[in-house]
Coordinates of C-alpha atoms in Angstrom, one line a residue:
Chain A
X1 CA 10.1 80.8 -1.7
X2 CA 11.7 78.7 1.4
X3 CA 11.1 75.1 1.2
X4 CA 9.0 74.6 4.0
X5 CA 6.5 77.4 2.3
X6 CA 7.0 75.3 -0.7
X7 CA 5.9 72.3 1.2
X8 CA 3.1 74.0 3.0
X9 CA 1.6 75.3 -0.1
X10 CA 2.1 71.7 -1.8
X11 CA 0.2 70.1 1.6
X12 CA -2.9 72.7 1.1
X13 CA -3.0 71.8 -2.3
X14 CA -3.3 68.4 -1.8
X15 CA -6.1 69.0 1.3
X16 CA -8.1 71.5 -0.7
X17 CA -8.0 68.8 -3.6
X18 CA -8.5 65.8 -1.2
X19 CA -11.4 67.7 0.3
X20 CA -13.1 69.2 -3.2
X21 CA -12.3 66.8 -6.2
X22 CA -15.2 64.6 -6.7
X23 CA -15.4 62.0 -9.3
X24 CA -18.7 60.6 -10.8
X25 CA -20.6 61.6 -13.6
X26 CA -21.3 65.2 -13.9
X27 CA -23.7 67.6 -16.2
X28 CA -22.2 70.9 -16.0
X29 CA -24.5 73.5 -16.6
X30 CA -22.2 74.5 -20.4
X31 CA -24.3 70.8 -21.4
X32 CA -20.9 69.3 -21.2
X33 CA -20.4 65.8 -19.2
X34 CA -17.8 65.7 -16.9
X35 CA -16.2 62.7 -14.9
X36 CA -15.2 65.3 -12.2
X37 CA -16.5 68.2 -10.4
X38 CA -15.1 70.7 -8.2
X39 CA -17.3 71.4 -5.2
X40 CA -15.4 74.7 -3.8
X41 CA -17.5 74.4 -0.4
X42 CA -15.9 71.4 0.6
X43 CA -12.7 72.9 1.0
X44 CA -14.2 76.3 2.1
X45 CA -15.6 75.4 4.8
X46 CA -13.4 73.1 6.7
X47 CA -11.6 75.7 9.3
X48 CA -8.3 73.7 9.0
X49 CA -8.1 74.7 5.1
X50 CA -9.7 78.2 5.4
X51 CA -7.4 79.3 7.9
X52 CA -4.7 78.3 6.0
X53 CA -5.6 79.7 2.6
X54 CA -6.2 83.0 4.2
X55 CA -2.8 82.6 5.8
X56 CA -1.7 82.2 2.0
X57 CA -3.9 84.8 0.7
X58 CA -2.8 87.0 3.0
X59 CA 0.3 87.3 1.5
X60 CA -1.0 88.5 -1.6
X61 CA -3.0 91.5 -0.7
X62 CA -1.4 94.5 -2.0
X63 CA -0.6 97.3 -0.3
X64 CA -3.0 100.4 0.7
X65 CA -6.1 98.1 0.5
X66 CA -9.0 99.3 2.9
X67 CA -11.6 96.8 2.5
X68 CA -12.2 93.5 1.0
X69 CA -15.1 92.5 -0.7
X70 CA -16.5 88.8 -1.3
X71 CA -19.0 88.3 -3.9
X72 CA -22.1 85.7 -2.5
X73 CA -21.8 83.0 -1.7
X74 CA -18.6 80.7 -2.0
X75 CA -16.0 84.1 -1.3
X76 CA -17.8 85.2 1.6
X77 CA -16.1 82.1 3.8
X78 CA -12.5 83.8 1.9
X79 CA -13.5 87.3 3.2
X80 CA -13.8 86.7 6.1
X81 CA -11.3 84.5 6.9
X82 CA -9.0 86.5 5.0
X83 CA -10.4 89.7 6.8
X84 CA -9.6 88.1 10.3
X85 CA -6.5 87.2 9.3
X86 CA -5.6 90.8 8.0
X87 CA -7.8 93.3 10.5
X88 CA -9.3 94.6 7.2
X89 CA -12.9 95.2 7.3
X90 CA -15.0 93.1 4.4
X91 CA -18.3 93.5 2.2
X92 CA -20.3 90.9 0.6
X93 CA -21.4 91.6 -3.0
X94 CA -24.7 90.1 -4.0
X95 CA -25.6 88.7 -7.2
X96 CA -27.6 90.7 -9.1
X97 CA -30.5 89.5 -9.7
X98 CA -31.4 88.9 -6.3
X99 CA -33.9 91.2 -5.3
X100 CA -33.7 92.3 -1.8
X101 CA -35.7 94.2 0.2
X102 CA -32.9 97.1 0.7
X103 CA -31.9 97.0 -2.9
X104 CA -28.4 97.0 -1.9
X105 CA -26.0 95.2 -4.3
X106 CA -23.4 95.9 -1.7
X107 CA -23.9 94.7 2.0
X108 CA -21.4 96.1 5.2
X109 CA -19.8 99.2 4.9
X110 CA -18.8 100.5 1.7
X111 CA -17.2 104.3 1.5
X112 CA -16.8 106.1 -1.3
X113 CA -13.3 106.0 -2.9
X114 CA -12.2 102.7 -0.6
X115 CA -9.6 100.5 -2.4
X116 CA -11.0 97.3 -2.4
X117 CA -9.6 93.9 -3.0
X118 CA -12.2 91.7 -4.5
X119 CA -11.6 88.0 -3.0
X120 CA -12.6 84.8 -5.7
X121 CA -12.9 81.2 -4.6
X122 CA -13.1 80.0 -8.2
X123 CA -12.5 81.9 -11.5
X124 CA -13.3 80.3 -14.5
X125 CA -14.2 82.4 -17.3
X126 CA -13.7 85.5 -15.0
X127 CA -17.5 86.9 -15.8
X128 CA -18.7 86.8 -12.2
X129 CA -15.6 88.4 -10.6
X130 CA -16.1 91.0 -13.4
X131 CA -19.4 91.9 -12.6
X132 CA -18.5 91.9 -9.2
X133 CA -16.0 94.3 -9.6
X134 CA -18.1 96.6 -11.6
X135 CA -21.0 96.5 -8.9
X136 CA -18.3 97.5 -6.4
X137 CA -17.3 100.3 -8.7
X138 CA -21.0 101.6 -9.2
X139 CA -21.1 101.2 -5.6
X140 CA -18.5 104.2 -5.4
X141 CA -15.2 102.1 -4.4
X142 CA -12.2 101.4 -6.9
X143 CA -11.8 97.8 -7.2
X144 CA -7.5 97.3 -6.6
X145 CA -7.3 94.4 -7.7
X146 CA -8.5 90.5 -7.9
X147 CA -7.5 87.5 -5.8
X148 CA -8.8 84.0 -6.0
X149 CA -8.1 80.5 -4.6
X150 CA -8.4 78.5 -7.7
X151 CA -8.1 79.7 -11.1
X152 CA -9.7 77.1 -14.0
X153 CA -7.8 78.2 -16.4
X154 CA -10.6 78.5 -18.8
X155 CA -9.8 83.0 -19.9
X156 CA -10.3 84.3 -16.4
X157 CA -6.8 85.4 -16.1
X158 CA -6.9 87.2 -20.0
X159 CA -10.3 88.6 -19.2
X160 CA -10.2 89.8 -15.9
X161 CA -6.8 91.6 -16.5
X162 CA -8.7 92.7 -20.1
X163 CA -11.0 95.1 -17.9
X164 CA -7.7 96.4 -16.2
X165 CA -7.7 94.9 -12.6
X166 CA -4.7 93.4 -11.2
X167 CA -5.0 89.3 -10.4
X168 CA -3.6 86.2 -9.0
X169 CA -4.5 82.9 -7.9
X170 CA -3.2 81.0 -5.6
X171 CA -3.5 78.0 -7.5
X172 CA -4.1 77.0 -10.6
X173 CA -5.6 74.0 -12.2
X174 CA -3.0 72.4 -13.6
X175 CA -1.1 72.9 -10.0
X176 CA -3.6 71.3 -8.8
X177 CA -3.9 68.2 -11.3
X178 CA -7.5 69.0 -12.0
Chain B
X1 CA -57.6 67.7 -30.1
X2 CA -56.5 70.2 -32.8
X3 CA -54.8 73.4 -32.7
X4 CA -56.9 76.6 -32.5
X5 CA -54.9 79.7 -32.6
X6 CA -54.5 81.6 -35.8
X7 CA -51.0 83.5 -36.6
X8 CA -52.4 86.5 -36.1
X9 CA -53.5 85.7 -32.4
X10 CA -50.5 83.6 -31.5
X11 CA -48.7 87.0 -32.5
X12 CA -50.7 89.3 -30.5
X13 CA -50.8 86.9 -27.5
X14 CA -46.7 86.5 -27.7
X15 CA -46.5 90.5 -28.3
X16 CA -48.3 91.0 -25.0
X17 CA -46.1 88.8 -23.3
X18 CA -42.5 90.7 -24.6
X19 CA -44.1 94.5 -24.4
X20 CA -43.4 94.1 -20.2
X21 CA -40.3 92.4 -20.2
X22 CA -36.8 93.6 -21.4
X23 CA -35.6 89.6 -20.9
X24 CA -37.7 88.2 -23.0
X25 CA -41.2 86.7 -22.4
X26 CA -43.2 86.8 -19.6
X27 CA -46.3 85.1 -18.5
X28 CA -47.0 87.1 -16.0
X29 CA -47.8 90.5 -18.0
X30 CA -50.8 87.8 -19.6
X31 CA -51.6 84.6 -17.8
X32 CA -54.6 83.8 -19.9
X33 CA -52.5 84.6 -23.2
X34 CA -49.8 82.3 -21.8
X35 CA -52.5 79.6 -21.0
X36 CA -53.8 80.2 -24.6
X37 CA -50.2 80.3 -25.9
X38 CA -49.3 76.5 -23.9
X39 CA -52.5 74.7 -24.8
X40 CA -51.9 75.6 -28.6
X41 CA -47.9 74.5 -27.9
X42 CA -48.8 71.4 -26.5
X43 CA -51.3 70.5 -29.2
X44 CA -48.8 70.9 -31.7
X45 CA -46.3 68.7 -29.8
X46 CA -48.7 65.8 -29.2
X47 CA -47.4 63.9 -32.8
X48 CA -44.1 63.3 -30.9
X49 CA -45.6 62.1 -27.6
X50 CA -43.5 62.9 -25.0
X51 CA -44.0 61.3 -21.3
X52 CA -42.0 63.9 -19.9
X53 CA -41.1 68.1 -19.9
X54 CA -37.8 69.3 -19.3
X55 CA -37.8 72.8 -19.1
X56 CA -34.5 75.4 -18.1
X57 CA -34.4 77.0 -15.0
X58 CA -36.4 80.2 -15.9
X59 CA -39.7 81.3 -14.4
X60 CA -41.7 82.0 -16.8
X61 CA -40.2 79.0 -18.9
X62 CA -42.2 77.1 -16.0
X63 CA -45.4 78.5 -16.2
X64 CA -45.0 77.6 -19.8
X65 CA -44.2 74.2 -19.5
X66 CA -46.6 73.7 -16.8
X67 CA -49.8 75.1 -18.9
X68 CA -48.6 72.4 -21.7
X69 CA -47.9 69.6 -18.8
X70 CA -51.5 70.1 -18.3
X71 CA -52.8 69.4 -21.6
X72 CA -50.3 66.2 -22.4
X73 CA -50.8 64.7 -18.7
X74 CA -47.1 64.3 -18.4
X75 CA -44.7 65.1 -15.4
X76 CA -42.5 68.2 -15.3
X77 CA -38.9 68.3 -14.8
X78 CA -37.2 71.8 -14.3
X79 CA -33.3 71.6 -14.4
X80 CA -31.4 74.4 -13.4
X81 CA -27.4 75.7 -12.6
X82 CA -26.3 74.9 -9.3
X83 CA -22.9 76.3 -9.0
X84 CA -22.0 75.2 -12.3
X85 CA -23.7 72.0 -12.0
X86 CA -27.0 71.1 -13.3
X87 CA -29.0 70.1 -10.6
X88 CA -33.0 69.1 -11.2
X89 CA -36.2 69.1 -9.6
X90 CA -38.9 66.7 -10.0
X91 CA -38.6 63.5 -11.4
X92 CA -38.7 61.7 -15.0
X93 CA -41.4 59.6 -15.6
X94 CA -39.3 55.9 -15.5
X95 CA -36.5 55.3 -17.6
X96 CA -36.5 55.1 -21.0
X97 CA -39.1 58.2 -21.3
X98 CA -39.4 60.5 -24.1
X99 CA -38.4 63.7 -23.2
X100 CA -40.0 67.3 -24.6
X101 CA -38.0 70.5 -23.6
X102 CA -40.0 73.0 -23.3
X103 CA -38.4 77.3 -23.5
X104 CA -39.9 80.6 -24.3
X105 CA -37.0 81.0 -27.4
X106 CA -33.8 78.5 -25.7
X107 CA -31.4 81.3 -25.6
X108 CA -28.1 79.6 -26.1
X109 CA -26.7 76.6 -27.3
X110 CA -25.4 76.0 -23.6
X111 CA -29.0 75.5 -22.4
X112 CA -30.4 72.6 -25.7
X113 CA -26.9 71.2 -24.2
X114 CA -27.4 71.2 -20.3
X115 CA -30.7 70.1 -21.1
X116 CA -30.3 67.2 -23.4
X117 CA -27.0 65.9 -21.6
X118 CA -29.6 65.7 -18.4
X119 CA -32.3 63.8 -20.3
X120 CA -29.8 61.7 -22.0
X121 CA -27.7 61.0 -18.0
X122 CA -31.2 60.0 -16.6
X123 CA -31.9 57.3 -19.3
X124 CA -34.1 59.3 -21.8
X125 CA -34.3 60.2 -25.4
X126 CA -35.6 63.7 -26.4
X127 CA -38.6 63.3 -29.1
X128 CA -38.1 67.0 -29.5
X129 CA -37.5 70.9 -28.5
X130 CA -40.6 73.4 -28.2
X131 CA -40.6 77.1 -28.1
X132 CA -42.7 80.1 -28.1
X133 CA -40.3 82.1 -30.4
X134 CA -38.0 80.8 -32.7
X135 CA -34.4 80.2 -31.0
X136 CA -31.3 81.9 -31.8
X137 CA -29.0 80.2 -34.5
X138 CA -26.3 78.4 -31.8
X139 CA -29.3 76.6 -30.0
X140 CA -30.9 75.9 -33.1
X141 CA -27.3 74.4 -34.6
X142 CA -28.0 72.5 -31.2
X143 CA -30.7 71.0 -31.6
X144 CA -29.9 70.4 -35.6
X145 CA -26.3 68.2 -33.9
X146 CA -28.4 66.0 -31.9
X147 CA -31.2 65.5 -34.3
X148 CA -34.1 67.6 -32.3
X149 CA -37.1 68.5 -34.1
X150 CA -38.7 72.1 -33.0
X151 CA -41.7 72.6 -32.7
X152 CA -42.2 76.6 -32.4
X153 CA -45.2 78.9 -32.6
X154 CA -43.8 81.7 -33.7
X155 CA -40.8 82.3 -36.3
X156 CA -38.3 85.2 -36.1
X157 CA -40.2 86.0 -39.4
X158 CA -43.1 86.6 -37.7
X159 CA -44.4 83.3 -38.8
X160 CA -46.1 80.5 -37.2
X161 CA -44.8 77.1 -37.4
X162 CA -46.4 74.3 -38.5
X163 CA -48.1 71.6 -35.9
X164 CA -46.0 69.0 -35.0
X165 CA -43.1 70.0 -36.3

């Protein structure tokens, strides 16, 4: 990596951390107190990060991917950022135990057999991407592999790659000083 | 005011409320069961007079916790996840309150956690935990860590538990 990459990457880790890192007294819904929290929105949804973590992202989508998808709510910002960015077409994955008029797990365009690269803001224990991924499956596609911004470093990378799907983050939390 | 139900009808009443549901119970499949089932709760729970409910983010936890709110007169306080954060709604009664949490069976030690660490960040003390069903071990070894009494109507044995605790 060329050093003005390196300090690129080093500038939108500081900004996403700048933007995100709060500090305060948290509850975190384990029951464990914590004199931090993450808010992923904050840096999701300023234009001048997004547009340069899909730049980033970008680079890490494999080849002979037809679609991305981004599970609701924080990856849909990712997807489709990341989807401008590439000129590959995006679904949303809904949580599911939402129940929606249309029943759809899935929402946009989904075709049987697409190679899909699910998109992740956050990955902790890497249960939600994994359900994700198996929605997108049932939905008929094959799930390439796993992307995600930030990775807490709490199993997601053991589990996720546990259940046989490719992954990367873009950062991690120790790269990031969390 | 006394409690009324015997085992045998606290066990037909919480039957009713399980034979719908795959999740667990559910008020809905019985409202007047799960009125039935909250008044007798709340009787049992008046020893440790609470000022307050704290109940987990699930529905039918709610209606639960709102059928016993309405025998005890106190406020209730439903937390829930909010992206990993626990986020409430409603508001305690002061500081210093004494909290009750209030769960169909507290599912996991995660939730006596969230729950307690909530009552304890807003300035309370929680008197103690009451349940429908017994809870499984890790929320139990929960409430055993921070010194919780449970009050619980019906035991994985099948049976009931004794008033107040």
């Amino acid at each position: 990596m060329d050093q003005r990459r390196i300090a690129r990457r080093r500038e939108l880790a500081a900004d996403i951390v700048g933007a995100a890192h709060l500090r305060g007294d948290f509850v975190l819904s384990s029951g464990l107190r914590s004199t931090y929290y993450f808010d992923k929105y904050l840096f999701e949804t300023r234009p001048s990060i997004l547009s340069r973590v899909s730049e980033m992202l970008a680079d890490l989508v494999p080849t002979g991917v037809d679609r991305i998808a981004g599970p609701e709510l924080g990856a849909v910002a990712l997807a489709t950022g990341l989807s401008l960015r590439t000129g590959l077409p995006f679904v949303i994955v809904r949580k599911a135990d939402k129940d929606y008029g249309t029943r759809r797990l899935v929402e946009g365009e989904l075709l049987e057999g697409d190679r899909v690269l699910l998109l992740e803001d956050v990955v902790s224990t890497g249960a939600q991407a994994i359900r994700a991924a198996n929605q997108v499956i049932r939905a008929g596609a094959q799930v390439v592999a796993v992307l995600a911004v930030v990775d807490r470093e709490q199993g997601g990378a053991q589990n996720i790659a546990a259940e046989g799907y490719a992954y990367r983050a873009l950062f991690s939390r120790t790269e990031l000083g969390l | 005011m006394t409690a009324e139900l015997s085992h045998s009808e606290i066990k037909d009443l919480v039957a009713r409320g399980l034979e719908s549901s795959r999740s667990g119970y559910t008020a809905l499949a019985d409202p007047q069961g799960a009125e039935r089932l909250a008044v007798e709760l709340a009787h049992r729970c008046e020893g440790h007079r609470p000022s307050c409910l704290l109940v987990w983010q699930r529905p039918h936890d709610l209606v639960l916790a709102h059928g016993m709110a309405r025998v005890l007169g106190t406020p209730v306080v439903r937390a829930y996840d909010s992206e990993g954060l626990v986020g409430i709604e409603g508001a305690f009664s002061g500081n210093g309150g004494r909290v009750l949490l209030v769960g169909d069976a507290f599912s996991s030690a995660e939730v006596v956690r969230a729950l307690y660490a909530t009552a304890e960040q807003e300035g309370h003390v929680v008197v103690a935990a009451a349940a429908l069903r017994e809870p499984d071990e890790s929320a139990r070894a929960q409430l055993r860590e921070h010194g919780i009494p449970l009050v619980v109507l019906l035991t994985a044995l099948g049976r009931t538990g004794a008033p107040n605790g």
